[in-house]
Structures are given as structure tokens and as C-alpha cells.
Tab-separated table of C-alpha atoms in Angstrom:
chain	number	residue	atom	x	y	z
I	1	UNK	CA	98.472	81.857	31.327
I	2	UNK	CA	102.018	80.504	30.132
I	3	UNK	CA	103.312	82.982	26.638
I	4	UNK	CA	103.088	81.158	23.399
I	5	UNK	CA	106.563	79.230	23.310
I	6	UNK	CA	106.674	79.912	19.475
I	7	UNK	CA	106.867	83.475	20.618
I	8	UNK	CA	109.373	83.694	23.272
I	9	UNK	CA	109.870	86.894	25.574
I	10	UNK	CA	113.201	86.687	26.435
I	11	UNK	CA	115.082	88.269	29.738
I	12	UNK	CA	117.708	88.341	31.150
I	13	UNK	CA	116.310	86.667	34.033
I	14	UNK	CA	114.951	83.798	32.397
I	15	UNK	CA	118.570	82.857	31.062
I	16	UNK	CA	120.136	83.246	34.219
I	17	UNK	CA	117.090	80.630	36.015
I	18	UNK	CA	117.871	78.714	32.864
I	19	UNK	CA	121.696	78.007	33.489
I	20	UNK	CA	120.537	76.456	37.061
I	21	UNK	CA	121.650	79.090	38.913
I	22	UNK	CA	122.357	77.425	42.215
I	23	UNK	CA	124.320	74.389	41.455
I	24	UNK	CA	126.027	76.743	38.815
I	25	UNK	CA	127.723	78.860	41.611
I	26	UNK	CA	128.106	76.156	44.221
I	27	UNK	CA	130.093	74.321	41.888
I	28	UNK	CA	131.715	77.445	40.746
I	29	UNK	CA	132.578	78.880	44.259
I	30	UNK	CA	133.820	75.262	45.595
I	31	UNK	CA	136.481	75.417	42.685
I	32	UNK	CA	137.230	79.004	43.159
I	33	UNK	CA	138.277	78.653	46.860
I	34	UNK	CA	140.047	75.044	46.111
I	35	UNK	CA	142.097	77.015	43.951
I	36	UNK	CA	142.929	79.395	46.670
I	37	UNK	CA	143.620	76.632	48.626
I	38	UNK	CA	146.130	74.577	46.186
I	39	UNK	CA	147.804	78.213	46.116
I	40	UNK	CA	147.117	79.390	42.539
I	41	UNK	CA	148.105	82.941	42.011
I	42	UNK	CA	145.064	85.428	41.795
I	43	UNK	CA	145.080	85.648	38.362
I	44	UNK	CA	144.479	81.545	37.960
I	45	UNK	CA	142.024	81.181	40.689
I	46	UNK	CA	139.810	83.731	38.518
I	47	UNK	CA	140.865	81.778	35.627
I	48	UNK	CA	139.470	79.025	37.307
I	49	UNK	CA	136.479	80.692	38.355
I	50	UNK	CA	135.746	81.288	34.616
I	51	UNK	CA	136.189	78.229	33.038
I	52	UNK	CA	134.224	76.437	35.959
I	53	UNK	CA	131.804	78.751	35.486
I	54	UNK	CA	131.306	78.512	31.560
I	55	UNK	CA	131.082	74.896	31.704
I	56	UNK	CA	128.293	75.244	34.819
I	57	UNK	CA	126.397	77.199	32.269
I	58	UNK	CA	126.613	75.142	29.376
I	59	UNK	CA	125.395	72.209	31.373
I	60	UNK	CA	122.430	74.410	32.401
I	61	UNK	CA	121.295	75.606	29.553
I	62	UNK	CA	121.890	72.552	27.323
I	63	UNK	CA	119.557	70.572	30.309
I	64	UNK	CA	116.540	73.163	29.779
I	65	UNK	CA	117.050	72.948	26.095
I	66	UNK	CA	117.050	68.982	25.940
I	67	UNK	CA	114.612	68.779	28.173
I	68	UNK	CA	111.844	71.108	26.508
I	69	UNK	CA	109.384	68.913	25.209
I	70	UNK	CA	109.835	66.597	28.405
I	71	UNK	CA	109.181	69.304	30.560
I	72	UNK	CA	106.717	71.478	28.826
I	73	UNK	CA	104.424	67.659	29.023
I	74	UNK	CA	104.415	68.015	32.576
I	75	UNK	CA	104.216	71.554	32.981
I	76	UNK	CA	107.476	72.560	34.980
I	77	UNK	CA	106.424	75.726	36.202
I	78	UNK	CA	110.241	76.732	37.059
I	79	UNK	CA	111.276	75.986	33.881
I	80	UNK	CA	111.860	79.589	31.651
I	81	UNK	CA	111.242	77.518	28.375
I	82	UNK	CA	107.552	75.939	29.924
I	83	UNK	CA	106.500	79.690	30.534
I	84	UNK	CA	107.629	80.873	27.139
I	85	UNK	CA	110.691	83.314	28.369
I	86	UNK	CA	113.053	81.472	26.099
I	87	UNK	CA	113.308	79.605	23.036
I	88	UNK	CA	114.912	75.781	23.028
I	89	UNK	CA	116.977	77.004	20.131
I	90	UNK	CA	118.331	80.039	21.617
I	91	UNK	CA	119.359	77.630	24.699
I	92	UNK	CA	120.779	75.304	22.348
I	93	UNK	CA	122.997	78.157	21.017
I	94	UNK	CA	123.744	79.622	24.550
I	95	UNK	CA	124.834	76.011	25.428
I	96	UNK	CA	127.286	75.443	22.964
I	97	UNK	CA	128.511	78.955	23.159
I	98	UNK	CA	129.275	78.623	26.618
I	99	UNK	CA	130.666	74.689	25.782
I	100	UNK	CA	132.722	76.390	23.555
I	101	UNK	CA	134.226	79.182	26.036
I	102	UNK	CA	134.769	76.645	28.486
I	103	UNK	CA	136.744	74.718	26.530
I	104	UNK	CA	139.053	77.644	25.644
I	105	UNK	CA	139.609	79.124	29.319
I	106	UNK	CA	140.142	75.182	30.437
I	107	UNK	CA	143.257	74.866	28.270
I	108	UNK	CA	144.690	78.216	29.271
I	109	UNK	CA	145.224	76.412	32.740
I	110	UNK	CA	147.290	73.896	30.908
I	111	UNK	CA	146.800	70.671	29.257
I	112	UNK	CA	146.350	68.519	32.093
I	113	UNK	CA	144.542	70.488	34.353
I	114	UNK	CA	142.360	71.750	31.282
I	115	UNK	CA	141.168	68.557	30.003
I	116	UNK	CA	140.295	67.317	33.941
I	117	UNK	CA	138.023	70.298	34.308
I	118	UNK	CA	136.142	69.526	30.978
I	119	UNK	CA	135.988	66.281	32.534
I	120	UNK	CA	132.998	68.000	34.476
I	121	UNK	CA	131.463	69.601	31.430
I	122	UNK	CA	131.517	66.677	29.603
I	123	UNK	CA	130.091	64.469	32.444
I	124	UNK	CA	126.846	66.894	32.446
I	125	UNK	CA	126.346	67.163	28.951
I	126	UNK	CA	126.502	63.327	28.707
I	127	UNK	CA	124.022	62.909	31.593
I	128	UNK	CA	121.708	65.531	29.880
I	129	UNK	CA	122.067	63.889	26.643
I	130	UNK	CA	120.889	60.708	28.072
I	131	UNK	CA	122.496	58.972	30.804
I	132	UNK	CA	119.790	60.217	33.238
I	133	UNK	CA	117.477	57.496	31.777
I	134	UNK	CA	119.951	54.596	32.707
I	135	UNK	CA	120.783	52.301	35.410
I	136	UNK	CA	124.674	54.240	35.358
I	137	UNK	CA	123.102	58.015	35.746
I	138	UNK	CA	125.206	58.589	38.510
I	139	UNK	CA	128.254	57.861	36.890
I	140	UNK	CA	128.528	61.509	35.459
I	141	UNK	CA	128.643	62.853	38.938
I	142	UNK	CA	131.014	60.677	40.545
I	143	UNK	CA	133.110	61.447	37.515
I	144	UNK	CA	132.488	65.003	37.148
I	145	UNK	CA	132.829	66.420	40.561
I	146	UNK	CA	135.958	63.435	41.424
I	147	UNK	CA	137.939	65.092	38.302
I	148	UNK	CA	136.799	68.785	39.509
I	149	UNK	CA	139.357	68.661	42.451
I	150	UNK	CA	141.728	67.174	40.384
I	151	UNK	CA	141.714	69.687	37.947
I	152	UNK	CA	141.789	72.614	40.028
I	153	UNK	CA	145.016	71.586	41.994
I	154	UNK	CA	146.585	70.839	39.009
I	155	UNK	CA	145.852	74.087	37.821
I	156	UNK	CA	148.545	75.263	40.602
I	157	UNK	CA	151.711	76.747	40.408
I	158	UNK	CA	153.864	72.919	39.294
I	159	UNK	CA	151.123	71.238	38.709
I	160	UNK	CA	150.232	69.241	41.617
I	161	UNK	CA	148.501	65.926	42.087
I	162	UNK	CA	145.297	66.246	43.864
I	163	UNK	CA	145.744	64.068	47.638
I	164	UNK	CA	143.068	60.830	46.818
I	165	UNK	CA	140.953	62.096	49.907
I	166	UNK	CA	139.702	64.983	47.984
I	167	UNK	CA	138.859	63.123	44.538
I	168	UNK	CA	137.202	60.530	46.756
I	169	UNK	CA	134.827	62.735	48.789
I	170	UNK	CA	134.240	64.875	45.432
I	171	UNK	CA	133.058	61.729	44.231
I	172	UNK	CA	130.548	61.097	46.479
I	173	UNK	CA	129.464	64.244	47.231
I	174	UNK	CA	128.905	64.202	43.375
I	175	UNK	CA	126.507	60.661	43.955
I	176	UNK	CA	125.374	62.467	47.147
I	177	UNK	CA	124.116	65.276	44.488
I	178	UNK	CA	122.697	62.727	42.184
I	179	UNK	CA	120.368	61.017	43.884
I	180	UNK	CA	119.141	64.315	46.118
I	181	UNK	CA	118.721	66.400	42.885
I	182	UNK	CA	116.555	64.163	41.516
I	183	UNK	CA	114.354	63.831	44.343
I	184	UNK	CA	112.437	66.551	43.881
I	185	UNK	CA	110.891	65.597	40.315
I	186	UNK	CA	110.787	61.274	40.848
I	187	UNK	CA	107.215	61.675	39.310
I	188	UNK	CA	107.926	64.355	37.011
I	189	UNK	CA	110.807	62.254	35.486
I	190	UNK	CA	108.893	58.998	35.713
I	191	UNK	CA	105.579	60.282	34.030
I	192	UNK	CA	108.027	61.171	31.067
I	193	UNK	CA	109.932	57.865	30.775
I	194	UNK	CA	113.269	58.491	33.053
I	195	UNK	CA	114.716	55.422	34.703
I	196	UNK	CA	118.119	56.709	35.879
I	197	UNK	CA	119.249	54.743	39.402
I	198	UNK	CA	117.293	56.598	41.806
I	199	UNK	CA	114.087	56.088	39.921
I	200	UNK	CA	114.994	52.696	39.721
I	201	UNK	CA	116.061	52.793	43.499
I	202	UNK	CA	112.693	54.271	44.622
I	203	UNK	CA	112.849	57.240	46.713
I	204	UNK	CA	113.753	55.901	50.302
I	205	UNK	CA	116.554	53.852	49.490
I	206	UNK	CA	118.104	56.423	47.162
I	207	UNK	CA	117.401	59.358	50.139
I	208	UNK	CA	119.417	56.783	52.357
I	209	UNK	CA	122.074	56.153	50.209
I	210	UNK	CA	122.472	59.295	49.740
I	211	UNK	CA	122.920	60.486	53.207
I	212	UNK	CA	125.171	57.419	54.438
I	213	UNK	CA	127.450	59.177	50.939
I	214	UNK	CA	127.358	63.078	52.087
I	215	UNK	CA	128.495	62.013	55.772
I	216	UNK	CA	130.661	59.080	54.464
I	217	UNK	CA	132.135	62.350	52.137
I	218	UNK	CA	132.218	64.490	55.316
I	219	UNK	CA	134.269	62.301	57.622
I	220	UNK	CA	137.118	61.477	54.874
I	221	UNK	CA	137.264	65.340	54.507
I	222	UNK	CA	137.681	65.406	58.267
I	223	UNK	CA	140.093	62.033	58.482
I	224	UNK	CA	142.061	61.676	55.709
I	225	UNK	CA	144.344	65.067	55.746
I	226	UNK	CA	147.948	63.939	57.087
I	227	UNK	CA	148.087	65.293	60.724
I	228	UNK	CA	145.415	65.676	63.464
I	229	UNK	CA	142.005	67.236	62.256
I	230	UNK	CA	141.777	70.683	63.097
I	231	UNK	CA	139.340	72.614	64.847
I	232	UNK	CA	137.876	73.481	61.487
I	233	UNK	CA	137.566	70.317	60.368
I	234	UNK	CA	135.537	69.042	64.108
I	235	UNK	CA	133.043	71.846	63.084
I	236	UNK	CA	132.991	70.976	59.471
I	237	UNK	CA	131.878	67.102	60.495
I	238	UNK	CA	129.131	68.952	63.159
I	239	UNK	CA	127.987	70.779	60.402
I	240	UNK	CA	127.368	67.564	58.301
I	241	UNK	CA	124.950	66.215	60.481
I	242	UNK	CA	121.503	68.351	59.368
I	243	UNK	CA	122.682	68.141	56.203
I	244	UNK	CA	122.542	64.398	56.128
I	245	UNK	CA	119.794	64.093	58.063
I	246	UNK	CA	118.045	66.568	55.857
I	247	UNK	CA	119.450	64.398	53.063
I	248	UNK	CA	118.097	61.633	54.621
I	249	UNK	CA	114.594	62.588	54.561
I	250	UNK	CA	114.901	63.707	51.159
I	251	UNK	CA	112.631	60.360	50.563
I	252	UNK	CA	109.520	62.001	52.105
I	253	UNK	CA	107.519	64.699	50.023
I	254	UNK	CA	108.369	67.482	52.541
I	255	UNK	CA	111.536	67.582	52.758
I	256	UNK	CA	112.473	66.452	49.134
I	257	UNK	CA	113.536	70.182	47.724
I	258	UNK	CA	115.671	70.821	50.887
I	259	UNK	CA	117.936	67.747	50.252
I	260	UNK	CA	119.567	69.144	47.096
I	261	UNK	CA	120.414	72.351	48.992
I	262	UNK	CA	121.643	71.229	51.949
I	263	UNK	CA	124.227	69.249	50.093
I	264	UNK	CA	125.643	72.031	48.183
I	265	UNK	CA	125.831	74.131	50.624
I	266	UNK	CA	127.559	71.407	53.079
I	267	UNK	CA	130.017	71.271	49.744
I	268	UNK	CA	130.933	75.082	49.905
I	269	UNK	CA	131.280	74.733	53.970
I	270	UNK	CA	133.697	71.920	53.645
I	271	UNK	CA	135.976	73.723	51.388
I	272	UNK	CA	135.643	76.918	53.336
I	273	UNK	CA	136.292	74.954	56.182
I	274	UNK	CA	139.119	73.050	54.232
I	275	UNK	CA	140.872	76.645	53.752
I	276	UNK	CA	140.372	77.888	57.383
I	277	UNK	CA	142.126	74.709	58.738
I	278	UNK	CA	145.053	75.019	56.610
I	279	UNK	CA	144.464	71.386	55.301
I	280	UNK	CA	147.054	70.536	52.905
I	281	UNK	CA	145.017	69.842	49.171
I	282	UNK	CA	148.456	69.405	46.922
């Protein structure tokens, strides 16, 4: 029997589910090691880490505290708020704490680099606050995760322009996200009056789309670098293919909560990948 949400019991657990824990340290890892990779010097990449990380949260937390009432109506059972572990408000103040502490370790990097990483945190907290319901809710990925590259090579030693390759295929990857995150809760969302494009879409299409995106991301990653693609890269693209036909599938019942994993973790193996090759990223 769920706690009486007037009456919260609050852990430490239940505010860690509540920040989204997954997509929180994909994202966060993925900029760490691009950072690495554009040749920051240890003490930026953590910086990087950090800020990334703040903003992740922020974006969690201010999701499960918008989201409350919408959720608690169809009883989200993964939700801390639903089960009475946390209070809405106390979310709401995590959120803009962590908004807040973003914003601060962003600009340490630097102007430029700084304001491209919010980029990101403002992208989610705009699709929380409402952009999930409309035809353009895949507009805050595309822009999020395209400026998340950008920001973290700037954030390098001279301040480097991210190569176009890696904004594009951040990009879609991002859409790629989009439309196999929401898989998962297409009736959930729809019961409670959500209409973003992959509602609208229906769930095939959208699971197609979103594959032909990961593995259209996946062979630019793979093609675009100046030079031959190395061996790291040829595994990278084999690699790709169960995610995107996992991806692919995402519009069948079974499969649906696989889809959102699969692409972040073919995300975190590109960059890895990315960094073993030696692929030039400023």
C-alpha cells in the first residue's frame, strides 16, 4: 500500500531514482570522456563531469516534480513521489538547487563553452515544462545533446570548435533518445493528455524512425572523421546493429523498455570507441 504522499518518507534512495539515474550518468559519462578526448586537463574534464552532472539532476528531479499529479493518476509505480518517498516540493527545491549549481560550474568552463552546456539543461527543463505535449517535443533533444558536444570541446585548452560530425550525430542520437524514451509509457502519457511527436507518430513509425536515426548517428560517427575509419570505429558501427534493431522493435510491447537502454549505452560505446581510435573531436 503506497505511504500517504502528504507524509513523505524520504531516502536517499528515492532522490537518487528521482534524478533518473540512468540517463543522468550516460549523459554524464559521454561528456566526461569527450572531454578527455578534446584534451581538457584533468582538472576540467571533472569540471565537466560536474556541471554535466548538476544539470542531469536538475532535469530529473524537476521531471518527477512536474509530473506528480500526472503520474500519481496513473499510478507510476517507479516513480518515488507515486509511492510517497518524496515530496513534489522538496523535488521542486532539489531541482532548482541543482539548476542553480549547474549554472555556476558551467561558467567556470568559460563563457562560451558554459552557456552551450546549459544549452542541455535548458532544453530538458523546457521539454519538462511542456514541450513534451507538442508536435516539436523532440526539438529539446536534438538541441540539447547537438550543443552537449559543442560545449564540451569548447571547454578545451583554446577553445575549440566542435568538428560538425559530432554535433550532428549528438543530434540524432538526442531524437534517437526521444522517441525510444517515450516508448515505454505511450499509454501512460496518452491517458493523461500528452501529444508530443511520437504519440502523435504512433508507436511503429516513431520505433522506425528512431532506429533509421541511432544507425544514421552511428555511421557519421564511423564516416565523417578526416582519415580512414579505424579499427575502433568498424567495431563501433558492428556494435550499432542490436542496438538499432533493438531500437527498432521498440514499437512492440516487449521490447519497448529495452529501446531506451540500448541507445544510451550505444552513446557511451561510441565515445569510448571515439577515444580508443584516436578520432580527432577538435
Amino acid at each position: 500500500m503506497p505511504a500517504d504522499p502528504a507524509r513523505p518518507r524520504v531516502t536517499g534512495r528515492a532522490l537518487v531514482l528521482a534524478t533518473h539515474p540512468g540517463p543522468a550518468a550516460a549523459v554524464t559519462v559521454v561528456a566526461t570522456l569527450l572531454a578527455v578526448a578534446a584534451g581538457a586537463p584533468p582538472g576540467r574534464v571533472l569540471l565537466v563531469g560536474a556541471a554535466v552532472l548538476a544539470g542531469q539532476a536538475s532535469i530529473g528531479w524537476s521531471n518527477d516534480w512536474l509530473d506528480a499529479d500526472r503520474d500519481r493518476a496513473v499510478a507510476r509505480a517507479d516513480k518515488p513521489v507515486v509511492q510517497g518517498e518524496v515530496a513534489p516540493s522538496l523535488l521542486r527545491s532539489l531541482a532548482l538547487g541543482a539548476a542553480a549549481t549547474a549554472v555556476v560550474l558551467s561558467l567556470f568552463l568559460g563563457l562560451v563553452p558554459g552557456l552551450l552546456l546549459l544549452v542541455l539543461v535548458a532544453s530538458g527543463w523546457a521539454y519538462n515544462a511542456g514541450l513534451k505535449r507538442t508536435t516539436v517535443s523532440v526539438v529539446p533533444y536534438v538541441t540539447g545533446f547537438g550543443a552537449l558536444p559543442a560545449g564540451v570541446v569548447a571547454a578545451a585548452p583554446g577553445g575549440p570548435t566542435a568538428p560538425w560530425w559530432l554535433v550532428a550525430a549528438g543530434g540524432a542520437l538526442g531524437a534517437a533518445a526521444h522517441l525510444a524514451n517515450v516508448a515505454p509509457d505511450i499509454e501512460d502519457d496518452l491517458a493523461t493528455g500528452v501529444r508530443g511527436l511520437p504519440h502523435r507518430l504512433g508507436a511503429r513509425v516513431s520505433a522506425v524512425l528512431g532506429a533509421l536515426l541511432l544507425g544514421g548517428a552511428s555511421l557519421v560517427l564511423v564516416l565523417a572523421p578526416e582519415g580512414p575509419p579505424t579499427t575502433a570505429a568498424w567495431v563501433g558501427l558492428a556494435l550499432a546493429v542490436p542496438a538499432v534493431a533493438v531500437a527498432a522493435l521498440a514499437g512492440s510491447a516487449r521490447f519497448r523498455r529495452l529501446a531506451f537502454p540500448a541507445v544510451m549505452l550505444l552513446t557511451v560505446l561510441d565515445v569510448v570507441l571515439l577515444l580508443a581510435g584516436g578520432a580527432a573531436v577538435t
